[in-house]
Short mmCIF file of N, CA and C in Angstrom, two decimals:
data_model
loop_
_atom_site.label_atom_id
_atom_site.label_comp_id
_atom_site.label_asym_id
_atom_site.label_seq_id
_atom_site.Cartn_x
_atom_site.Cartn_y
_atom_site.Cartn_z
N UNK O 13 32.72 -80.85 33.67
CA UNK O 13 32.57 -80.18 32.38
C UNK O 13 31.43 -79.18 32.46
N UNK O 14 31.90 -77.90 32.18
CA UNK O 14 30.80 -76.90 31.91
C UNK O 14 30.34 -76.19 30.74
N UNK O 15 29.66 -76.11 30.32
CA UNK O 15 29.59 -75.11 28.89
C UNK O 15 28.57 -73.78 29.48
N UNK O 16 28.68 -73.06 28.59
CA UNK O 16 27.89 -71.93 28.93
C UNK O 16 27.86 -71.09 27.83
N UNK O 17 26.90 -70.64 27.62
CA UNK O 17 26.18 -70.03 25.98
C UNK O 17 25.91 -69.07 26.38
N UNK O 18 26.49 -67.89 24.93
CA UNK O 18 25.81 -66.77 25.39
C UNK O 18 25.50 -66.34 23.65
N UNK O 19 25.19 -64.84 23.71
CA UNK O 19 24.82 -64.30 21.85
C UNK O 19 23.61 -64.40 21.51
N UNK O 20 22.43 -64.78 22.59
CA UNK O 20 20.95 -64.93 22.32
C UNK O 20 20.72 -63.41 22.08
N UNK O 21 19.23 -63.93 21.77
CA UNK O 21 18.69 -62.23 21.68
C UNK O 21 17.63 -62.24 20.96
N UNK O 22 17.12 -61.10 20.58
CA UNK O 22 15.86 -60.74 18.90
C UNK O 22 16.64 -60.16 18.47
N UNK O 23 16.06 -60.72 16.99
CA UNK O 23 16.72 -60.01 15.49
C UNK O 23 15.37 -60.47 14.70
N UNK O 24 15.49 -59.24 13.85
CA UNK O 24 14.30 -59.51 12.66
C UNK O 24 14.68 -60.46 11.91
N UNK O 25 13.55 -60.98 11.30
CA UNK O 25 14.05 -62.07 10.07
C UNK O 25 14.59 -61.23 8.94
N UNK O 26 15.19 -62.34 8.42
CA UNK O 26 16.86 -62.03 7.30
C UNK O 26 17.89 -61.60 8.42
N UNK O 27 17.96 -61.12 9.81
CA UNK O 27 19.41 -60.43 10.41
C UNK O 27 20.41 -62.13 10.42
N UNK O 28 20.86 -61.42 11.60
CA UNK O 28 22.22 -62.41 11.63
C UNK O 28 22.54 -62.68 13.01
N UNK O 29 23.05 -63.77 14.18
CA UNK O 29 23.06 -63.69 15.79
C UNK O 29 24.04 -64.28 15.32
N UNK O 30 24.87 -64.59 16.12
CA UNK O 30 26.20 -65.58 16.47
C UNK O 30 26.38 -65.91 17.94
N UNK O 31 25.97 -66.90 18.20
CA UNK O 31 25.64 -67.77 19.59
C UNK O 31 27.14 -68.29 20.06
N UNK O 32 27.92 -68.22 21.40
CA UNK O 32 29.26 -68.80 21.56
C UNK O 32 28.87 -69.85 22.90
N UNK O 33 29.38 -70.52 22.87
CA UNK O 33 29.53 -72.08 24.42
C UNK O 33 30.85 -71.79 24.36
N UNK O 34 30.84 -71.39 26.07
CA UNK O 34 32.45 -71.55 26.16
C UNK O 34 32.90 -72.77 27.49
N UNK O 35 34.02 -73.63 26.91
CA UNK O 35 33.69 -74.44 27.79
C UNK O 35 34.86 -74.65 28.74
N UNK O 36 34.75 -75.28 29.92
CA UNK O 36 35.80 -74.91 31.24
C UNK O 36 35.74 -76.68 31.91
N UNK O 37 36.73 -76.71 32.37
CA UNK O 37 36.61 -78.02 32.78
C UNK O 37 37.61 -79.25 31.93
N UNK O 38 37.99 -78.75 30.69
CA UNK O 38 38.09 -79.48 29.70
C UNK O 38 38.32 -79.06 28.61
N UNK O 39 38.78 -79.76 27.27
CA UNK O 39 39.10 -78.72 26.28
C UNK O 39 38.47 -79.62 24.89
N UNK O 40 38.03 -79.11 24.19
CA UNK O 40 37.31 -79.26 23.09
C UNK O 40 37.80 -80.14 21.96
N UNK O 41 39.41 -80.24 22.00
CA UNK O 41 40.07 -81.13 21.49
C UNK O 41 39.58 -82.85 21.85
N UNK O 42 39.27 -83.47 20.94
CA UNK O 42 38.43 -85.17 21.29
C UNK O 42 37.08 -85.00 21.53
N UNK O 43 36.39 -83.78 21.57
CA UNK O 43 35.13 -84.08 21.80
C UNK O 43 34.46 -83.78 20.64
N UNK O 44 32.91 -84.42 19.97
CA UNK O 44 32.25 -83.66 19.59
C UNK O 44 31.28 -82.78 20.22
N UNK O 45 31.17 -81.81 19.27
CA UNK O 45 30.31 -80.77 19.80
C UNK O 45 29.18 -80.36 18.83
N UNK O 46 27.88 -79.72 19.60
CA UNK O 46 26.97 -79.86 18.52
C UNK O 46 25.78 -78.82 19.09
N UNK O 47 25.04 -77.86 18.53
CA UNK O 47 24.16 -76.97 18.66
C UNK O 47 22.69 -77.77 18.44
N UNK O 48 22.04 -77.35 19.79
CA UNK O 48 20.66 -78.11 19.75
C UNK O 48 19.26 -76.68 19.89
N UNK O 49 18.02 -77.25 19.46
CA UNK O 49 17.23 -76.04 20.12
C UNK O 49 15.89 -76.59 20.58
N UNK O 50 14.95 -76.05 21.35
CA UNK O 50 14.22 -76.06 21.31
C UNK O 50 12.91 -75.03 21.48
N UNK O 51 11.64 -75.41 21.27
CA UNK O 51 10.88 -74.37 21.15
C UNK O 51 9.59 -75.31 22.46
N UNK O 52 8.95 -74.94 23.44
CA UNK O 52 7.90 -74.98 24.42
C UNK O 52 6.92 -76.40 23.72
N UNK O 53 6.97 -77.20 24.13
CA UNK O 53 5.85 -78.03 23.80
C UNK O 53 6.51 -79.07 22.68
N UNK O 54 7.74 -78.52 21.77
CA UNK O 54 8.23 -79.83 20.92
C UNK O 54 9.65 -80.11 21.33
N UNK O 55 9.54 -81.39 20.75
CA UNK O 55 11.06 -81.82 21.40
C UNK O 55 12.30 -80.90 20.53
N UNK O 56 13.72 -81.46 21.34
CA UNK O 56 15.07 -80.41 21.04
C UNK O 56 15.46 -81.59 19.82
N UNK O 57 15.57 -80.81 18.69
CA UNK O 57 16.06 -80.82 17.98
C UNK O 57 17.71 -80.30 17.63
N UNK O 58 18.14 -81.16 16.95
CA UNK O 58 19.42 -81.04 16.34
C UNK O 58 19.97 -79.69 15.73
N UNK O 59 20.77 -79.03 15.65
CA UNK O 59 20.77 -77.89 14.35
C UNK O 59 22.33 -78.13 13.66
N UNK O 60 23.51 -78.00 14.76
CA UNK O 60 24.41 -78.67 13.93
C UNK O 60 25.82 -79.23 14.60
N UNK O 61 26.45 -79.70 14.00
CA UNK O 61 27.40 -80.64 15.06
C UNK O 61 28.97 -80.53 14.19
N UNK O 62 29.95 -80.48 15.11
CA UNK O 62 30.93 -80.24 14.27
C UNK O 62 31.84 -81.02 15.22
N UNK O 63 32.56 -82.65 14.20
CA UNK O 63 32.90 -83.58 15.49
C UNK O 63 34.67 -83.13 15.34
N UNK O 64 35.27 -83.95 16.08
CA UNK O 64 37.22 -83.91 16.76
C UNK O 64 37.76 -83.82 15.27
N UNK O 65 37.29 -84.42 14.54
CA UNK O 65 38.30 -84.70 13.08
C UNK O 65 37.68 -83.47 12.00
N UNK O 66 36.79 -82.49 12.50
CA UNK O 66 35.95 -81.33 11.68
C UNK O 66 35.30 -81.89 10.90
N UNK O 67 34.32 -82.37 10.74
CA UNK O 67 33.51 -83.15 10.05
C UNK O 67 32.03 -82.34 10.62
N UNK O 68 31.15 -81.57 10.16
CA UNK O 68 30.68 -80.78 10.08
C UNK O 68 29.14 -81.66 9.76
N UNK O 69 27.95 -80.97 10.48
CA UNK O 69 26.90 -82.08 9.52
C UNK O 69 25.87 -80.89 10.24
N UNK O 70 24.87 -80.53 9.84
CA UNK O 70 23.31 -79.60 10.16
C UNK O 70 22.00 -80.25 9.38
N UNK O 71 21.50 -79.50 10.01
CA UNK O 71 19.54 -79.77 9.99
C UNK O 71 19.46 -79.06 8.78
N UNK O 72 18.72 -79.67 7.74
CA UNK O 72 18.35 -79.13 6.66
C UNK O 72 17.38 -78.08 6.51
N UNK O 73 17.23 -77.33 7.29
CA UNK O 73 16.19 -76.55 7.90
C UNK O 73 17.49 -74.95 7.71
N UNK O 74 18.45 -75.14 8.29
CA UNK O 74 19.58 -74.53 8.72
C UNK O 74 20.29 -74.30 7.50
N UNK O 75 20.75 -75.39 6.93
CA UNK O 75 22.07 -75.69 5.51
C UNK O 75 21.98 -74.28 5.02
N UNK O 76 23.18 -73.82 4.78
CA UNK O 76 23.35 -72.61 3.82
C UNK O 76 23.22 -71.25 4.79
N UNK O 77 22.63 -71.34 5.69
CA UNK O 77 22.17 -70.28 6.37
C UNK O 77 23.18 -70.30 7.89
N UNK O 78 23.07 -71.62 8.63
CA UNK O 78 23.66 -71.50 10.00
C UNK O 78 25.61 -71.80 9.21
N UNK O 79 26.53 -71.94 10.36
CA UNK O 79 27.90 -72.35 10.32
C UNK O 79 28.45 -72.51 11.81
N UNK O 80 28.42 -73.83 12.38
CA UNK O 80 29.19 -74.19 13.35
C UNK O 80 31.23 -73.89 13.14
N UNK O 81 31.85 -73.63 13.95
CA UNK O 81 32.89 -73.01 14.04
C UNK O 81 33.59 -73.50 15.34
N UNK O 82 34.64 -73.48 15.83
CA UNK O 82 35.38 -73.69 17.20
C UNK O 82 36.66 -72.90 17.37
N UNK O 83 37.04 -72.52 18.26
CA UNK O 83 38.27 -72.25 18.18
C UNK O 83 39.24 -72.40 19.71
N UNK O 84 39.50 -73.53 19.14
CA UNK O 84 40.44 -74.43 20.71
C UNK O 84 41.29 -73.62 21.06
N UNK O 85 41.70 -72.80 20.84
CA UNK O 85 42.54 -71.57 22.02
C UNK O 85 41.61 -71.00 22.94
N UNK O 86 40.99 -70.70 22.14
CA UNK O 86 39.74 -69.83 23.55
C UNK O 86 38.51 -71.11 24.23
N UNK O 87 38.74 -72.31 23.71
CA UNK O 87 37.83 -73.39 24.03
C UNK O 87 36.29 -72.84 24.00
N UNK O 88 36.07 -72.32 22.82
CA UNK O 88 34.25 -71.73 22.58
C UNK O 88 33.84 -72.61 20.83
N UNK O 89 32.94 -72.56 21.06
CA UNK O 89 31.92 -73.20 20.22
C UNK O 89 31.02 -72.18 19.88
N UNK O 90 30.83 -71.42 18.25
CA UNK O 90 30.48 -70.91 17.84
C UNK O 90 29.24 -71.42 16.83
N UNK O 91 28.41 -70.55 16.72
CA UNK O 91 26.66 -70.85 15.64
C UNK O 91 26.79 -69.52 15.19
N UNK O 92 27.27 -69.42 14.18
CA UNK O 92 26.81 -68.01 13.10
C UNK O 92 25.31 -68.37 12.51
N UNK O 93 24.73 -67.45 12.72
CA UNK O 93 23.10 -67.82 12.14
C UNK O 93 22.82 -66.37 10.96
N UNK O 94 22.62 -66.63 9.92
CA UNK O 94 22.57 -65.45 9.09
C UNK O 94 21.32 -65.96 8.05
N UNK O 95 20.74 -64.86 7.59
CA UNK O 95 19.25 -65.28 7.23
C UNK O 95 18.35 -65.66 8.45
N UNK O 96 17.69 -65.35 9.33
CA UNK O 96 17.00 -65.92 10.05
C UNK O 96 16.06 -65.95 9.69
N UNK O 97 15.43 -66.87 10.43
CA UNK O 97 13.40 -66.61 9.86
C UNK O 97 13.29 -67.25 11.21
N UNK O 98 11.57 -66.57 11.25
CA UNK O 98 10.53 -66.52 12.69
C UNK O 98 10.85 -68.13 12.85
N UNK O 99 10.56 -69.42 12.40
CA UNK O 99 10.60 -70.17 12.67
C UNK O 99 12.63 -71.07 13.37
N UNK O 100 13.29 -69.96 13.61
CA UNK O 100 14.46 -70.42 14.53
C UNK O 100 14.34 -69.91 15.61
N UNK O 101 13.18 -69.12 15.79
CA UNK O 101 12.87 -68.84 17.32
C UNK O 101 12.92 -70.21 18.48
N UNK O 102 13.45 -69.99 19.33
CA UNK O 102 13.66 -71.13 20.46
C UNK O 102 14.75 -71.15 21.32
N UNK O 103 15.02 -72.02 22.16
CA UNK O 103 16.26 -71.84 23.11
C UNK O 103 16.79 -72.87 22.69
N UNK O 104 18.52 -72.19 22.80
CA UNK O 104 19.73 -72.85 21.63
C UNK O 104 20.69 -73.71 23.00
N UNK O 105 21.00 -74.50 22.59
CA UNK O 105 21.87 -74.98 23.84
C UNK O 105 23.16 -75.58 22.86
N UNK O 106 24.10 -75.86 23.94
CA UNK O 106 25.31 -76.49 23.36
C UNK O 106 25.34 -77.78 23.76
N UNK O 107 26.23 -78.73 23.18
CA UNK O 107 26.13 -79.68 24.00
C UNK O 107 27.36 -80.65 23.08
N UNK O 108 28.12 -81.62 24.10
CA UNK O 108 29.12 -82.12 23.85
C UNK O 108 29.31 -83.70 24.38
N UNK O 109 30.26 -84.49 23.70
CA UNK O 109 30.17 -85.87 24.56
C UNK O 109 31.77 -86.00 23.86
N UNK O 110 32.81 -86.85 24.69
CA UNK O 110 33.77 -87.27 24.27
C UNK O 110 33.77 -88.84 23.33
N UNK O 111 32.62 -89.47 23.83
CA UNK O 111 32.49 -90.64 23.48
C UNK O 111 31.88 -91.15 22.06
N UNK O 112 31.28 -89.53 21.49
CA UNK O 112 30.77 -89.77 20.17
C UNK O 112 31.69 -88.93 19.12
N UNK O 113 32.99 -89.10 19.53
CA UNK O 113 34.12 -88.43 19.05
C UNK O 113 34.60 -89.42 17.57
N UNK O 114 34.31 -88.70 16.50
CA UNK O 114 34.50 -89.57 15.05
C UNK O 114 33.38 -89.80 14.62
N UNK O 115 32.48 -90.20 15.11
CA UNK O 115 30.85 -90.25 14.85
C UNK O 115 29.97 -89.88 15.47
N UNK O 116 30.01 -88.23 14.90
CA UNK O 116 28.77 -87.55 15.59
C UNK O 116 27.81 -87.73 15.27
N UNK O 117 26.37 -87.25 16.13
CA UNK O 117 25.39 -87.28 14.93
C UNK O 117 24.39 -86.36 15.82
N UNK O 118 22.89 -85.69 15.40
CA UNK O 118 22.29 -84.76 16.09
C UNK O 118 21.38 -85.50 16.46
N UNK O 119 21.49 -86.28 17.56
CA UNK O 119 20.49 -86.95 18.37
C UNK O 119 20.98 -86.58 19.70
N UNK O 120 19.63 -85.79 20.43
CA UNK O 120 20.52 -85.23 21.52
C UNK O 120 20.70 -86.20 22.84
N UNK O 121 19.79 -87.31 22.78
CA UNK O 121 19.98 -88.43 23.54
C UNK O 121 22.09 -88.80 23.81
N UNK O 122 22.61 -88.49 22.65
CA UNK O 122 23.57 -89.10 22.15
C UNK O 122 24.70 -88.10 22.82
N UNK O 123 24.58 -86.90 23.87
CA UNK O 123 25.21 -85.90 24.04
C UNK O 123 25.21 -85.89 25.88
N UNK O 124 26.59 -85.92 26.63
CA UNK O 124 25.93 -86.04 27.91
C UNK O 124 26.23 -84.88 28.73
N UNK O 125 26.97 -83.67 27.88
CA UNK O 125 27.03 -82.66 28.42
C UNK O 125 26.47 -81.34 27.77
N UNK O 126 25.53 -81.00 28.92
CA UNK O 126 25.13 -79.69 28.12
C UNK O 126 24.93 -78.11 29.09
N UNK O 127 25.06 -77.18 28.30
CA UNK O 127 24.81 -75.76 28.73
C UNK O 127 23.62 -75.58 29.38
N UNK O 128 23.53 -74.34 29.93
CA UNK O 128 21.85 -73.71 29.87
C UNK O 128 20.96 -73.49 29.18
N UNK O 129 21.53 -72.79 27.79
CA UNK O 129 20.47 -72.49 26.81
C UNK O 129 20.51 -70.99 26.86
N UNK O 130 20.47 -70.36 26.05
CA UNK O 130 20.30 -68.93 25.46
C UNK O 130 19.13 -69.26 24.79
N UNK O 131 18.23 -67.82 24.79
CA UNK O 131 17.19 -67.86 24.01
C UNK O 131 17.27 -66.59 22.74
N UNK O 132 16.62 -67.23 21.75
CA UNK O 132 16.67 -66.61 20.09
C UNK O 132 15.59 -66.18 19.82
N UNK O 133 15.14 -64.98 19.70
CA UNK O 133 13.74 -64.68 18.95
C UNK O 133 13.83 -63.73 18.11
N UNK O 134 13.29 -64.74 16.95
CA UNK O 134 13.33 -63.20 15.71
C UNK O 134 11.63 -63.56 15.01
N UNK O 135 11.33 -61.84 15.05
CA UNK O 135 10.59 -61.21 14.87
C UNK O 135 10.40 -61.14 13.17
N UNK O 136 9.03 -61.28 12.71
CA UNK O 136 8.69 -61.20 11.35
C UNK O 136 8.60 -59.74 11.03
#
């Protein structure tokens, strides 16, 4: 199983990025999948997870602003991020497990496949 992220970048705060994992090996159907980040020195945090049955769940940090998305023909995993602010600066990773399929949740312990990471920086 591979994933691989791309759509990083800088954007000022308030713009908009849309981050994609596209994944090979396997197909997205039965798995959950779920957007993680982190920033140098604190741990990776959750941002949002969207499990096999679409059941959708994010970091309250995010709500209203991010939207996890998929689209099993092209097997990619999408993060629309709109509104940004300086504090979503960090590197975004994807990450997936078949086994937490029906009950996802954003603990990344809980995830045994993951991307590289794209990095996000937006500027005040």
């Amino acid at each position: 199983v591979q994933l691989v992220e791309s759509g990083g970048g800088s954007v000022q705060a308030g713009g908009s990025l849309s981050l994609s994992c596209e994944a090979s090996d396997y197909t997205y159907e039965g798995y959950c999948m779920a957007w993680f980040r982190q920033v140098p020195g604190k741990e990776r945090e959750g941002v949002a997870m969207l499990d096999s049955d679409g059941t959708t769940m994010y970091a309250d940090s995010v709500k209203g602003r991010f939207t996890i998305s998929q689209d099993i023909a092209k097997n990619t995993l999408y993060l629309q991020m709109n509104n940004m602010k300086p504090e979503d600066t960090a590197m975004y990773y994807c990450a997936a497990d078949e086994l937490l399929s029906g009950a996802g949740t954003l603990v990344p312990g809980d995830y045994g496949y993951w991307g590289q990471g794209t990095q996000v920086l937006v500027s005040s």
